[in-house]
């Protein structure tokens, strides 16, 4: 059974390379925005469809008119339309809001769907150089910190800007070797805001409150720092304190997630989680603090490699309706985020909202296993 796993590494581009990467991102973003506008215009004018291939055709024309577009490698530029399609798919499935024009800070990554060598053995535009650095024909070599080996076949590469840092995220396909997978020893996990994780057997794991407490301290320390006179002795002292608190928060979070994922991976043979788009969720301001705090992405990654290490299986299921459908009879019970209890009007099942979701997640995973 093939699994797709993301592995993330920090990049250290030179200032000049950073400038180029940033400019490419800008062009990708503009391409996204203008394709969205075109699509809307076509639809308004005469209900005309305007799909990925129409967009690509338009791009070919644009490139002739605006030569600066030729600076951006064509692959990530074309992949922009795949993203736009996904945004609309999500919207029509009622999983996301209507696609919006992207601002600078919303558009932070570009995808290179081909990496390394092609089937004929020719080097693609993006690959590793002989010195194990990332290499692009238009950028040259970029330093990369390979803190752990890339395991499996690289399917694509995403270059991502996060604050002032840059990262390379490899999507890697691996042949997991599940020898003694016990389908009966399976668990579904719903990660949430009120409780960190709820399992399909009813077990609950609380949110690490100590993190919230430490974060309050960190905020206070940062506020204090902003009042200090720069370069004074007190300023330097405060910088030190802020840095220490920062580290502590990060370490505690990691620690908590390591323990939780370790215990789960050790105990269960099959673990099912939702395949959530965390980036979209973090955009919701109210939830954002606790979600990014909670480190769901990190948790999922830890689960992935710990499951593999223990010979288990992590299955990511599509999140549609997991919290809406009744885990007992399948009846769809619509509810907003604030409704914490699932009450089925058809079969009378009453369950904690997250518990109901985790049961659905498990069910979906089992269905997937039977197919493969
Ligand atoms: Zn029901």
mmCIF file with all atom_site columns, C-alpha atoms in Angstrom, residues 139-248:
data_model
loop_
_atom_site.group_PDB
_atom_site.id
_atom_site.type_symbol
_atom_site.label_atom_id
_atom_site.label_alt_id
_atom_site.label_comp_id
_atom_site.label_asym_id
_atom_site.label_entity_id
_atom_site.label_seq_id
_atom_site.pdbx_PDB_ins_code
_atom_site.Cartn_x
_atom_site.Cartn_y
_atom_site.Cartn_z
_atom_site.occupancy
_atom_site.B_iso_or_equiv
_atom_site.pdbx_formal_charge
_atom_site.auth_seq_id
_atom_site.auth_comp_id
_atom_site.auth_asym_id
_atom_site.auth_atom_id
_atom_site.pdbx_PDB_model_num
ATOM 1   C CA . UNK A 1 139 ? 18.399  29.948 -9.001 1.00 0.00 ? 139 UNK A CA 1
ATOM 2   C CA . UNK A 1 140 ? 21.540  27.880 -8.695 1.00 0.00 ? 140 UNK A CA 1
ATOM 3   C CA . UNK A 1 141 ? 22.281  25.979 -5.507 1.00 0.00 ? 141 UNK A CA 1
ATOM 4   C CA . UNK A 1 142 ? 20.322  26.651 -2.326 1.00 0.00 ? 142 UNK A CA 1
ATOM 5   C CA . UNK A 1 143 ? 21.527  25.450 1.047  1.00 0.00 ? 143 UNK A CA 1
ATOM 6   C CA . UNK A 1 144 ? 19.152  23.007 2.689  1.00 0.00 ? 144 UNK A CA 1
ATOM 7   C CA . UNK A 1 145 ? 19.291  21.500 6.151  1.00 0.00 ? 145 UNK A CA 1
ATOM 8   C CA . UNK A 1 146 ? 18.606  17.792 5.675  1.00 0.00 ? 146 UNK A CA 1
ATOM 9   C CA . UNK A 1 147 ? 18.132  17.047 9.352  1.00 0.00 ? 147 UNK A CA 1
ATOM 10  C CA . UNK A 1 148 ? 16.685  13.639 8.529  1.00 0.00 ? 148 UNK A CA 1
ATOM 11  C CA . UNK A 1 149 ? 16.879  11.522 5.403  1.00 0.00 ? 149 UNK A CA 1
ATOM 12  C CA . UNK A 1 150 ? 14.189  11.742 2.764  1.00 0.00 ? 150 UNK A CA 1
ATOM 13  C CA . UNK A 1 151 ? 12.661  8.275  2.711  1.00 0.00 ? 151 UNK A CA 1
ATOM 14  C CA . UNK A 1 152 ? 10.813  7.161  -0.372 1.00 0.00 ? 152 UNK A CA 1
ATOM 15  C CA . UNK A 1 153 ? 10.198  8.489  -3.850 1.00 0.00 ? 153 UNK A CA 1
ATOM 16  C CA . UNK A 1 154 ? 9.862   12.257 -4.174 1.00 0.00 ? 154 UNK A CA 1
ATOM 17  C CA . UNK A 1 155 ? 6.588   13.054 -5.918 1.00 0.00 ? 155 UNK A CA 1
ATOM 18  C CA . UNK A 1 156 ? 6.648   16.831 -5.720 1.00 0.00 ? 156 UNK A CA 1
ATOM 19  C CA . UNK A 1 157 ? 8.262   19.761 -3.966 1.00 0.00 ? 157 UNK A CA 1
ATOM 20  C CA . UNK A 1 158 ? 6.618   22.764 -2.366 1.00 0.00 ? 158 UNK A CA 1
ATOM 21  C CA . UNK A 1 159 ? 8.678   25.859 -1.615 1.00 0.00 ? 159 UNK A CA 1
ATOM 22  C CA . UNK A 1 160 ? 7.147   27.802 1.229  1.00 0.00 ? 160 UNK A CA 1
ATOM 23  C CA . UNK A 1 161 ? 7.742   31.176 2.814  1.00 0.00 ? 161 UNK A CA 1
ATOM 24  C CA . UNK A 1 162 ? 6.989   31.389 6.520  1.00 0.00 ? 162 UNK A CA 1
ATOM 25  C CA . UNK A 1 163 ? 7.706   34.780 8.005  1.00 0.00 ? 163 UNK A CA 1
ATOM 26  C CA . UNK A 1 164 ? 11.266  35.448 6.951  1.00 0.00 ? 164 UNK A CA 1
ATOM 27  C CA . UNK A 1 165 ? 12.169  31.778 6.612  1.00 0.00 ? 165 UNK A CA 1
ATOM 28  C CA . UNK A 1 166 ? 11.943  29.470 3.646  1.00 0.00 ? 166 UNK A CA 1
ATOM 29  C CA . UNK A 1 167 ? 11.175  25.772 3.605  1.00 0.00 ? 167 UNK A CA 1
ATOM 30  C CA . UNK A 1 168 ? 11.202  22.866 1.207  1.00 0.00 ? 168 UNK A CA 1
ATOM 31  C CA . UNK A 1 169 ? 8.357   20.394 1.677  1.00 0.00 ? 169 UNK A CA 1
ATOM 32  C CA . UNK A 1 170 ? 8.794   17.118 -0.171 1.00 0.00 ? 170 UNK A CA 1
ATOM 33  C CA . UNK A 1 171 ? 5.797   14.888 -0.830 1.00 0.00 ? 171 UNK A CA 1
ATOM 34  C CA . UNK A 1 172 ? 7.231   11.433 -0.630 1.00 0.00 ? 172 UNK A CA 1
ATOM 35  C CA . UNK A 1 173 ? 5.630   8.169  -1.625 1.00 0.00 ? 173 UNK A CA 1
ATOM 36  C CA . UNK A 1 174 ? 6.482   5.231  0.536  1.00 0.00 ? 174 UNK A CA 1
ATOM 37  C CA . UNK A 1 175 ? 5.668   1.577  0.364  1.00 0.00 ? 175 UNK A CA 1
ATOM 38  C CA . UNK A 1 176 ? 4.633   0.866  3.900  1.00 0.00 ? 176 UNK A CA 1
ATOM 39  C CA . UNK A 1 177 ? 5.028   -2.757 4.775  1.00 0.00 ? 177 UNK A CA 1
ATOM 40  C CA . UNK A 1 178 ? 2.136   -3.519 7.053  1.00 0.00 ? 178 UNK A CA 1
ATOM 41  C CA . UNK A 1 179 ? 2.880   -7.154 7.887  1.00 0.00 ? 179 UNK A CA 1
ATOM 42  C CA . UNK A 1 180 ? 0.578   -7.837 10.772 1.00 0.00 ? 180 UNK A CA 1
ATOM 43  C CA . UNK A 1 181 ? -1.998  -5.129 10.479 1.00 0.00 ? 181 UNK A CA 1
ATOM 44  C CA . UNK A 1 182 ? -4.864  -5.957 12.786 1.00 0.00 ? 182 UNK A CA 1
ATOM 45  C CA . UNK A 1 183 ? -7.884  -4.211 11.368 1.00 0.00 ? 183 UNK A CA 1
ATOM 46  C CA . UNK A 1 184 ? -9.818  -4.907 14.525 1.00 0.00 ? 184 UNK A CA 1
ATOM 47  C CA . UNK A 1 185 ? -7.303  -2.994 16.605 1.00 0.00 ? 185 UNK A CA 1
ATOM 48  C CA . UNK A 1 186 ? -8.211  0.277  14.931 1.00 0.00 ? 186 UNK A CA 1
ATOM 49  C CA . UNK A 1 187 ? -8.986  3.684  16.328 1.00 0.00 ? 187 UNK A CA 1
ATOM 50  C CA . UNK A 1 188 ? -10.390 6.914  14.921 1.00 0.00 ? 188 UNK A CA 1
ATOM 51  C CA . UNK A 1 189 ? -9.102  10.202 16.317 1.00 0.00 ? 189 UNK A CA 1
ATOM 52  C CA . UNK A 1 190 ? -10.825 13.550 16.192 1.00 0.00 ? 190 UNK A CA 1
ATOM 53  C CA . UNK A 1 191 ? -8.589  16.455 17.130 1.00 0.00 ? 191 UNK A CA 1
ATOM 54  C CA . UNK A 1 192 ? -10.393 19.474 18.474 1.00 0.00 ? 192 UNK A CA 1
ATOM 55  C CA . UNK A 1 193 ? -10.239 22.731 20.293 1.00 0.00 ? 193 UNK A CA 1
ATOM 56  C CA . UNK A 1 194 ? -12.035 21.975 23.524 1.00 0.00 ? 194 UNK A CA 1
ATOM 57  C CA . UNK A 1 195 ? -10.377 18.624 23.952 1.00 0.00 ? 195 UNK A CA 1
ATOM 58  C CA . UNK A 1 196 ? -7.106  17.871 22.248 1.00 0.00 ? 196 UNK A CA 1
ATOM 59  C CA . UNK A 1 197 ? -8.096  14.440 20.985 1.00 0.00 ? 197 UNK A CA 1
ATOM 60  C CA . UNK A 1 198 ? -11.162 12.228 21.262 1.00 0.00 ? 198 UNK A CA 1
ATOM 61  C CA . UNK A 1 199 ? -10.869 8.575  20.320 1.00 0.00 ? 199 UNK A CA 1
ATOM 62  C CA . UNK A 1 200 ? -13.593 6.430  18.795 1.00 0.00 ? 200 UNK A CA 1
ATOM 63  C CA . UNK A 1 201 ? -13.557 4.226  21.900 1.00 0.00 ? 201 UNK A CA 1
ATOM 64  C CA . UNK A 1 202 ? -14.570 7.243  23.960 1.00 0.00 ? 202 UNK A CA 1
ATOM 65  C CA . UNK A 1 203 ? -11.167 8.036  25.474 1.00 0.00 ? 203 UNK A CA 1
ATOM 66  C CA . UNK A 1 204 ? -10.383 11.749 25.687 1.00 0.00 ? 204 UNK A CA 1
ATOM 67  C CA . UNK A 1 205 ? -7.125  13.637 25.921 1.00 0.00 ? 205 UNK A CA 1
ATOM 68  C CA . UNK A 1 206 ? -7.323  17.122 27.384 1.00 0.00 ? 206 UNK A CA 1
ATOM 69  C CA . UNK A 1 207 ? -5.760  20.230 25.982 1.00 0.00 ? 207 UNK A CA 1
ATOM 70  C CA . UNK A 1 208 ? -2.388  21.039 27.462 1.00 0.00 ? 208 UNK A CA 1
ATOM 71  C CA . UNK A 1 209 ? -3.362  24.002 29.615 1.00 0.00 ? 209 UNK A CA 1
ATOM 72  C CA . UNK A 1 210 ? 0.208   24.507 30.772 1.00 0.00 ? 210 UNK A CA 1
ATOM 73  C CA . UNK A 1 211 ? 0.946   25.689 27.265 1.00 0.00 ? 211 UNK A CA 1
ATOM 74  C CA . UNK A 1 212 ? -1.692  28.385 27.459 1.00 0.00 ? 212 UNK A CA 1
ATOM 75  C CA . UNK A 1 213 ? -0.257  29.496 30.796 1.00 0.00 ? 213 UNK A CA 1
ATOM 76  C CA . UNK A 1 214 ? 3.284   29.665 29.475 1.00 0.00 ? 214 UNK A CA 1
ATOM 77  C CA . UNK A 1 215 ? 2.048   31.586 26.481 1.00 0.00 ? 215 UNK A CA 1
ATOM 78  C CA . UNK A 1 216 ? 0.495   34.233 28.665 1.00 0.00 ? 216 UNK A CA 1
ATOM 79  C CA . UNK A 1 217 ? 3.857   34.640 30.339 1.00 0.00 ? 217 UNK A CA 1
ATOM 80  C CA . UNK A 1 218 ? 5.489   34.944 26.954 1.00 0.00 ? 218 UNK A CA 1
ATOM 81  C CA . UNK A 1 219 ? 3.072   37.652 25.873 1.00 0.00 ? 219 UNK A CA 1
ATOM 82  C CA . UNK A 1 220 ? 3.742   39.629 29.031 1.00 0.00 ? 220 UNK A CA 1
ATOM 83  C CA . UNK A 1 221 ? 7.467   39.335 28.531 1.00 0.00 ? 221 UNK A CA 1
ATOM 84  C CA . UNK A 1 222 ? 7.142   40.548 24.947 1.00 0.00 ? 222 UNK A CA 1
ATOM 85  C CA . UNK A 1 223 ? 5.102   43.535 26.016 1.00 0.00 ? 223 UNK A CA 1
ATOM 86  C CA . UNK A 1 224 ? 7.743   44.395 28.595 1.00 0.00 ? 224 UNK A CA 1
ATOM 87  C CA . UNK A 1 225 ? 10.413  44.147 25.936 1.00 0.00 ? 225 UNK A CA 1
ATOM 88  C CA . UNK A 1 226 ? 8.645   46.661 23.711 1.00 0.00 ? 226 UNK A CA 1
ATOM 89  C CA . UNK A 1 227 ? 8.846   49.238 26.513 1.00 0.00 ? 227 UNK A CA 1
ATOM 90  C CA . UNK A 1 228 ? 12.558  48.816 27.109 1.00 0.00 ? 228 UNK A CA 1
ATOM 91  C CA . UNK A 1 229 ? 15.071  51.172 25.587 1.00 0.00 ? 229 UNK A CA 1
ATOM 92  C CA . UNK A 1 230 ? 16.903  49.437 22.759 1.00 0.00 ? 230 UNK A CA 1
ATOM 93  C CA . UNK A 1 231 ? 20.418  48.202 23.503 1.00 0.00 ? 231 UNK A CA 1
ATOM 94  C CA . UNK A 1 232 ? 20.128  49.043 27.199 1.00 0.00 ? 232 UNK A CA 1
ATOM 95  C CA . UNK A 1 233 ? 21.223  46.401 29.684 1.00 0.00 ? 233 UNK A CA 1
ATOM 96  C CA . UNK A 1 234 ? 17.605  45.766 30.642 1.00 0.00 ? 234 UNK A CA 1
ATOM 97  C CA . UNK A 1 235 ? 16.637  45.355 27.021 1.00 0.00 ? 235 UNK A CA 1
ATOM 98  C CA . UNK A 1 236 ? 19.236  42.687 26.456 1.00 0.00 ? 236 UNK A CA 1
ATOM 99  C CA . UNK A 1 237 ? 18.128  40.911 29.595 1.00 0.00 ? 237 UNK A CA 1
ATOM 100 C CA . UNK A 1 238 ? 14.521  40.956 28.459 1.00 0.00 ? 238 UNK A CA 1
ATOM 101 C CA . UNK A 1 239 ? 15.399  39.662 24.995 1.00 0.00 ? 239 UNK A CA 1
ATOM 102 C CA . UNK A 1 240 ? 17.030  36.736 26.692 1.00 0.00 ? 240 UNK A CA 1
ATOM 103 C CA . UNK A 1 241 ? 13.933  36.034 28.756 1.00 0.00 ? 241 UNK A CA 1
ATOM 104 C CA . UNK A 1 242 ? 11.590  36.193 25.775 1.00 0.00 ? 242 UNK A CA 1
ATOM 105 C CA . UNK A 1 243 ? 13.796  33.807 23.889 1.00 0.00 ? 243 UNK A CA 1
ATOM 106 C CA . UNK A 1 244 ? 13.852  31.353 26.760 1.00 0.00 ? 244 UNK A CA 1
ATOM 107 C CA . UNK A 1 245 ? 10.094  31.373 27.157 1.00 0.00 ? 245 UNK A CA 1
ATOM 108 C CA . UNK A 1 246 ? 9.669   30.876 23.433 1.00 0.00 ? 246 UNK A CA 1
ATOM 109 C CA . UNK A 1 247 ? 11.826  27.824 23.530 1.00 0.00 ? 247 UNK A CA 1
ATOM 110 C CA . UNK A 1 248 ? 10.046  26.457 26.554 1.00 0.00 ? 248 UNK A CA 1
#
